[in-house]
Amino acid sequence: MPFDGQLLPLRRLTVADVLDGAFRTFRAVFAPAAVIVLVIIGPLQFATNLVLSRVAPGIVGGGLSAIIDLDVFAAAPADNALVLTNLVSGLLGYLLSLVASAGVVALLLAVDRGEERQVTSPLGLAFRVLLPTLIASFLLGVLGIGAAIALAIGSVVLLVIPILGVVVMVLVVLPLYLLGIASFVALISLVVPVAVVERQGPLATLARAVRVFTRQPLRIAWISLLVGVVTVILALALQLPFLLLSEVAPTGGWAIEALGETTGQILSVPVSAAAALLVYLDVRVRWEAVDLRHRARTLVPR
């Protein structure tokens, strides 16, 4: 699994290989991966929608038409509660998504070593590496925000310069923005497999993720961005029937939408984690000479 008995082929992985391998790996461990996502992320999603249905009824439970007609600039009587709920939910959601992704990565490596497809051991490992994963991701976020602010200031300065500033803005700054976003997505995705496989401290995890990324930055950024776009589109497609159902349901629309969002994450979280693991292992094999025949026994120390 997923390449005829080997996690990686002998040639360098292409974008198609990563996508195909991620989805085939997901199918191979669908049941335990789905349980991990349901147990870790599902309760928060239902709790968030329940709270939102009370503090801002127009936000959830109205189906697809309610989302289309939603005026995000309209004032609501419970603005503070809405902002607080979304903030807490977003932070907790990101934290739990790290746990779920790490659990899926640990599950894939355990299956690759010939162990049973179970949930408890991978989740235990995921919680053990949560702190370095979280701190490394936070530091990456700080660096990303700093870079974005620097580019924004540079953009304002350039726009003051007539003609030449606009040309530089279009030809240089905007491509840098796009490249920076793709690089940030790639680096964030690499933190989880690095933390699970190598089990180092936060700074070492961050440095290692950056080192892996700089081996082939453009290729890794392109693969990560494309995988992200594909998984988001497929996750939204899975949510669509639930949105349509919640629109006609007489009651409990918030719960139906929460179920749809969780269903989308059952696909997106494991596939994204599998793709990140494949990219990470591919870099180690091509650039650091990890022996495939011994990797299954030695890559993750017991």
Short mmCIF file of C-alpha atoms in Angstrom, two decimals:
data_model
loop_
_atom_site.label_atom_id
_atom_site.label_comp_id
_atom_site.label_asym_id
_atom_site.label_seq_id
_atom_site.Cartn_x
_atom_site.Cartn_y
_atom_site.Cartn_z
CA MET A 1 0.00 0.00 0.00
CA PRO A 2 -0.52 2.28 -1.74
CA PHE A 3 1.96 1.56 -4.54
CA ASP A 4 1.69 -2.22 -5.00
CA GLY A 5 3.10 -3.09 -1.61
CA GLN A 6 5.44 -0.12 -1.19
CA LEU A 7 4.59 3.26 0.26
CA LEU A 8 6.74 4.97 -2.39
CA PRO A 9 7.78 4.12 -5.94
CA LEU A 10 11.44 4.21 -6.92
CA ARG A 11 11.00 7.27 -9.14
CA ARG A 12 10.33 10.74 -7.82
CA LEU A 13 6.70 11.40 -6.96
CA THR A 14 4.66 13.56 -9.30
CA VAL A 15 1.56 15.56 -8.41
CA ALA A 16 -0.57 12.74 -9.82
CA ASP A 17 1.34 10.21 -7.69
CA VAL A 18 0.74 12.19 -4.51
CA LEU A 19 -2.97 12.65 -5.20
CA ASP A 20 -3.44 9.03 -6.26
CA GLY A 21 -1.36 7.72 -3.36
CA ALA A 22 -3.17 9.90 -0.83
CA PHE A 23 -6.62 8.74 -1.95
CA ARG A 24 -5.58 5.09 -2.20
CA THR A 25 -4.03 5.27 1.25
CA PHE A 26 -7.19 6.91 2.56
CA ARG A 27 -9.31 4.09 1.18
CA ALA A 28 -6.98 1.52 2.76
CA VAL A 29 -7.43 3.00 6.25
CA PHE A 30 -10.86 4.58 5.80
CA ALA A 31 -12.58 3.12 8.88
CA PRO A 32 -9.97 3.98 11.55
CA ALA A 33 -9.20 7.34 9.90
CA ALA A 34 -12.90 8.21 9.90
CA VAL A 35 -13.15 7.25 13.57
CA ILE A 36 -10.20 9.51 14.40
CA VAL A 37 -11.81 12.49 12.68
CA LEU A 38 -15.24 11.78 14.18
CA VAL A 39 -13.89 11.41 17.71
CA ILE A 40 -11.53 14.38 17.60
CA ILE A 41 -13.29 16.95 15.39
CA GLY A 42 -16.95 15.87 15.31
CA PRO A 43 -18.01 16.95 18.84
CA LEU A 44 -16.56 20.45 18.40
CA GLN A 45 -18.36 20.88 15.07
CA PHE A 46 -21.72 19.92 16.57
CA ALA A 47 -21.14 22.10 19.65
CA THR A 48 -20.17 25.08 17.50
CA ASN A 49 -23.24 24.80 15.29
CA LEU A 50 -25.48 24.39 18.33
CA VAL A 51 -24.11 27.58 19.91
CA LEU A 52 -24.32 29.48 16.62
CA SER A 53 -27.92 28.38 16.15
CA ARG A 54 -28.69 30.11 19.45
CA VAL A 55 -26.62 33.30 19.20
CA ALA A 56 -26.97 33.83 15.42
CA PRO A 57 -29.79 31.73 13.94
CA GLY A 58 -29.22 33.06 10.43
CA ILE A 59 -25.66 31.74 10.28
CA VAL A 60 -26.37 28.00 10.49
CA GLY A 61 -29.34 25.74 9.92
CA GLY A 62 -30.83 27.57 6.96
CA GLY A 63 -29.25 25.49 4.25
CA LEU A 64 -27.62 26.59 1.02
CA SER A 65 -29.96 29.50 0.31
CA ALA A 66 -29.30 31.01 3.74
CA ILE A 67 -25.55 30.92 3.09
CA ILE A 68 -25.98 32.53 -0.34
CA ASP A 69 -28.25 35.27 1.04
CA LEU A 70 -26.12 35.88 4.14
CA ASP A 71 -25.03 39.52 4.56
CA VAL A 72 -21.74 39.36 6.42
CA PHE A 73 -21.75 43.14 6.91
CA ALA A 74 -25.18 43.31 8.49
CA ALA A 75 -25.21 44.10 12.18
CA ALA A 76 -26.53 41.41 14.46
CA PRO A 77 -27.78 41.73 18.05
CA ALA A 78 -25.28 39.13 19.26
CA ASP A 79 -22.17 40.28 17.40
CA ASN A 80 -19.86 39.84 20.40
CA ALA A 81 -21.13 36.34 21.12
CA LEU A 82 -20.83 35.45 17.44
CA VAL A 83 -17.25 36.71 17.19
CA LEU A 84 -16.27 34.97 20.42
CA THR A 85 -17.86 31.69 19.33
CA ASN A 86 -16.14 31.77 15.95
CA LEU A 87 -12.80 32.69 17.52
CA VAL A 88 -12.89 29.93 20.14
CA SER A 89 -14.20 27.42 17.61
CA GLY A 90 -11.52 28.36 15.09
CA LEU A 91 -8.67 28.02 17.59
CA LEU A 92 -9.97 24.74 19.00
CA GLY A 93 -10.73 23.48 15.50
CA TYR A 94 -7.17 24.12 14.37
CA LEU A 95 -5.79 22.44 17.49
CA LEU A 96 -7.98 19.37 17.00
CA SER A 97 -7.21 19.22 13.28
CA LEU A 98 -3.52 18.95 14.20
CA VAL A 99 -4.34 16.06 16.54
CA ALA A 100 -6.46 14.32 13.89
CA SER A 101 -3.82 14.79 11.19
CA ALA A 102 -1.08 13.49 13.47
CA GLY A 103 -3.27 10.52 14.37
CA VAL A 104 -3.79 9.69 10.70
CA VAL A 105 -0.06 9.97 9.96
CA ALA A 106 0.74 7.69 12.90
CA LEU A 107 -1.93 5.26 11.70
CA LEU A 108 -0.46 5.15 8.18
CA LEU A 109 3.03 4.48 9.49
CA ALA A 110 1.75 1.77 11.84
CA VAL A 111 -0.07 0.04 8.98
CA ASP A 112 3.05 0.36 6.83
CA ARG A 113 4.97 -1.47 9.56
CA GLY A 114 2.46 -4.31 9.40
CA GLU A 115 0.54 -3.44 12.56
CA GLU A 116 -3.23 -3.65 12.96
CA ARG A 117 -5.50 -0.84 11.84
CA GLN A 118 -6.44 0.56 15.25
CA VAL A 119 -7.16 3.99 16.66
CA THR A 120 -5.84 4.10 20.23
CA SER A 121 -2.08 3.91 19.59
CA PRO A 122 -2.03 6.49 16.76
CA LEU A 123 -4.11 8.91 18.83
CA GLY A 124 -1.81 8.40 21.81
CA LEU A 125 1.18 9.29 19.65
CA ALA A 126 -0.72 12.27 18.21
CA PHE A 127 -1.31 13.72 21.67
CA ARG A 128 2.33 13.12 22.65
CA VAL A 129 3.59 15.21 19.74
CA LEU A 130 0.85 17.83 20.03
CA LEU A 131 2.93 20.43 21.88
CA PRO A 132 5.85 20.58 19.42
CA THR A 133 3.40 20.47 16.53
CA LEU A 134 1.33 23.31 17.94
CA ILE A 135 4.29 25.52 18.85
CA ALA A 136 6.01 24.95 15.51
CA SER A 137 2.77 25.78 13.68
CA PHE A 138 2.30 28.90 15.80
CA LEU A 139 5.85 30.09 15.07
CA LEU A 140 5.28 29.49 11.37
CA GLY A 141 2.09 31.52 11.62
CA VAL A 142 3.96 34.39 13.29
CA LEU A 143 6.61 34.31 10.57
CA GLY A 144 3.92 34.20 7.89
CA ILE A 145 2.06 37.17 9.38
CA GLY A 146 5.32 39.10 9.63
CA ALA A 147 6.13 38.42 5.99
CA ALA A 148 2.61 39.41 4.93
CA ILE A 149 2.86 42.69 6.86
CA ALA A 150 6.24 43.44 5.29
CA LEU A 151 4.85 42.81 1.81
CA ALA A 152 1.80 44.96 2.58
CA ILE A 153 3.99 47.87 3.68
CA GLY A 154 6.12 47.44 0.56
CA SER A 155 2.98 47.43 -1.56
CA VAL A 156 1.79 50.72 -0.07
CA VAL A 157 5.18 52.30 -0.74
CA LEU A 158 5.20 51.03 -4.31
CA LEU A 159 1.71 52.32 -5.04
CA VAL A 160 2.90 55.84 -4.21
CA ILE A 161 5.35 55.66 -7.13
CA PRO A 162 3.46 56.43 -10.36
CA ILE A 163 3.47 53.85 -13.17
CA LEU A 164 6.69 52.08 -12.11
CA GLY A 165 5.24 51.22 -8.70
CA VAL A 166 2.15 49.67 -10.26
CA VAL A 167 4.28 47.65 -12.69
CA VAL A 168 6.50 46.33 -9.89
CA MET A 169 3.40 45.60 -7.82
CA VAL A 170 1.85 43.47 -10.56
CA LEU A 171 5.02 41.74 -11.78
CA VAL A 172 6.87 41.24 -8.48
CA VAL A 173 4.79 41.76 -5.35
CA LEU A 174 1.64 39.86 -6.38
CA PRO A 175 3.63 36.77 -7.51
CA LEU A 176 5.50 36.95 -4.19
CA TYR A 177 2.17 36.98 -2.35
CA LEU A 178 1.00 33.89 -4.22
CA LEU A 179 4.33 32.12 -3.74
CA GLY A 180 4.31 33.01 -0.06
CA ILE A 181 0.81 31.62 0.45
CA ALA A 182 1.72 28.37 -1.33
CA SER A 183 4.95 28.07 0.68
CA PHE A 184 3.12 28.71 3.94
CA VAL A 185 0.54 26.02 3.15
CA ALA A 186 3.34 23.57 2.30
CA LEU A 187 5.33 24.30 5.46
CA ILE A 188 2.28 23.98 7.71
CA SER A 189 1.41 20.65 6.10
CA LEU A 190 4.95 19.32 6.66
CA VAL A 191 4.99 20.09 10.38
CA VAL A 192 2.71 17.16 11.29
CA PRO A 193 4.64 14.34 9.54
CA VAL A 194 7.94 15.76 10.79
CA ALA A 195 6.64 15.88 14.36
CA VAL A 196 5.16 12.37 14.24
CA VAL A 197 8.10 10.69 12.54
CA GLU A 198 11.05 12.43 14.18
CA ARG A 199 9.57 13.36 17.58
CA GLN A 200 11.76 16.36 18.31
CA GLY A 201 11.14 19.59 20.19
CA PRO A 202 9.21 22.54 18.76
CA LEU A 203 12.19 24.46 17.39
CA ALA A 204 13.80 21.32 15.97
CA THR A 205 10.47 20.36 14.38
CA LEU A 206 10.15 23.80 12.81
CA ALA A 207 13.74 23.79 11.57
CA ARG A 208 13.34 20.30 10.18
CA ALA A 209 10.12 21.19 8.34
CA VAL A 210 11.85 24.20 6.79
CA ARG A 211 14.85 22.07 5.84
CA VAL A 212 12.66 19.46 4.16
CA PHE A 213 10.76 22.18 2.31
CA THR A 214 13.90 23.91 1.03
CA ARG A 215 15.05 20.70 -0.64
CA GLN A 216 12.48 21.25 -3.41
CA PRO A 217 10.47 24.34 -2.47
CA LEU A 218 8.64 25.05 -5.71
CA ARG A 219 7.66 21.42 -6.26
CA ILE A 220 6.51 20.89 -2.67
CA ALA A 221 4.57 24.18 -2.67
CA TRP A 222 2.85 23.30 -5.95
CA ILE A 223 1.90 19.81 -4.77
CA SER A 224 0.64 21.04 -1.39
CA LEU A 225 -1.41 23.83 -2.94
CA LEU A 226 -2.98 21.55 -5.53
CA VAL A 227 -3.80 18.87 -2.95
CA GLY A 228 -5.36 21.54 -0.75
CA VAL A 229 -7.54 22.86 -3.58
CA VAL A 230 -8.68 19.36 -4.58
CA THR A 231 -9.55 18.30 -1.03
CA VAL A 232 -11.44 21.54 -0.34
CA ILE A 233 -13.52 21.15 -3.50
CA LEU A 234 -14.32 17.51 -2.72
CA ALA A 235 -15.15 18.31 0.90
CA LEU A 236 -17.54 21.05 -0.21
CA ALA A 237 -19.14 18.64 -2.67
CA LEU A 238 -19.74 16.19 0.18
CA GLN A 239 -21.32 18.94 2.28
CA LEU A 240 -23.71 20.07 -0.46
CA PRO A 241 -26.37 17.32 0.05
CA PHE A 242 -26.47 18.10 3.77
CA LEU A 243 -26.93 21.82 3.06
CA LEU A 244 -29.82 21.03 0.73
CA LEU A 245 -31.36 18.69 3.31
CA SER A 246 -31.06 21.23 6.13
CA GLU A 247 -32.86 23.76 3.95
CA VAL A 248 -36.04 21.65 3.84
CA ALA A 249 -35.77 20.06 7.29
CA PRO A 250 -38.42 21.42 9.69
CA THR A 251 -35.98 21.39 12.62
CA GLY A 252 -32.41 20.50 13.50
CA GLY A 253 -30.85 22.15 10.48
CA TRP A 254 -27.77 23.06 12.52
CA ALA A 255 -27.15 19.37 13.32
CA ILE A 256 -27.54 18.34 9.67
CA GLU A 257 -25.05 21.00 8.59
CA ALA A 258 -22.64 19.93 11.35
CA LEU A 259 -22.88 16.35 10.10
CA GLY A 260 -22.12 17.55 6.58
CA GLU A 261 -19.11 19.57 7.69
CA THR A 262 -17.78 16.61 9.67
CA THR A 263 -18.31 14.34 6.66
CA GLY A 264 -16.26 16.71 4.53
CA GLN A 265 -13.48 16.64 7.12
CA ILE A 266 -13.52 12.84 7.14
CA LEU A 267 -12.23 13.14 3.59
CA SER A 268 -10.10 16.28 3.72
CA VAL A 269 -8.13 15.65 6.92
CA PRO A 270 -6.88 12.10 6.16
CA VAL A 271 -6.19 12.84 2.48
CA SER A 272 -4.23 15.99 3.33
CA ALA A 273 -2.30 14.15 6.04
CA ALA A 274 -1.51 11.25 3.70
CA ALA A 275 -0.35 13.62 0.96
CA ALA A 276 1.91 15.50 3.39
CA LEU A 277 3.40 12.21 4.61
CA LEU A 278 4.08 11.05 1.04
CA VAL A 279 5.79 14.34 0.18
CA TYR A 280 7.88 14.20 3.36
CA LEU A 281 8.95 10.59 2.80
CA ASP A 282 9.67 11.31 -0.85
CA VAL A 283 12.10 14.07 0.12
CA ARG A 284 13.79 11.81 2.66
CA VAL A 285 14.17 9.00 0.15
CA ARG A 286 15.47 11.17 -2.71
CA TRP A 287 17.69 13.51 -0.73
CA GLU A 288 18.57 11.70 2.50
CA ALA A 289 18.87 8.10 1.29
CA VAL A 290 16.30 6.45 3.57
CA ASP A 291 16.31 2.75 2.70
CA LEU A 292 12.78 1.59 1.85
CA ARG A 293 13.47 -1.95 3.00
CA HIS A 294 14.39 -0.82 6.52
CA ARG A 295 12.24 2.31 6.81
CA ALA A 296 9.15 0.49 8.05
CA ARG A 297 11.06 -0.80 11.10
CA THR A 298 13.30 2.17 11.86
CA LEU A 299 11.60 5.35 10.66
CA VAL A 300 9.37 5.64 13.71
CA PRO A 301 11.19 4.46 16.86
CA ARG A 302 9.11 2.41 19.22
#
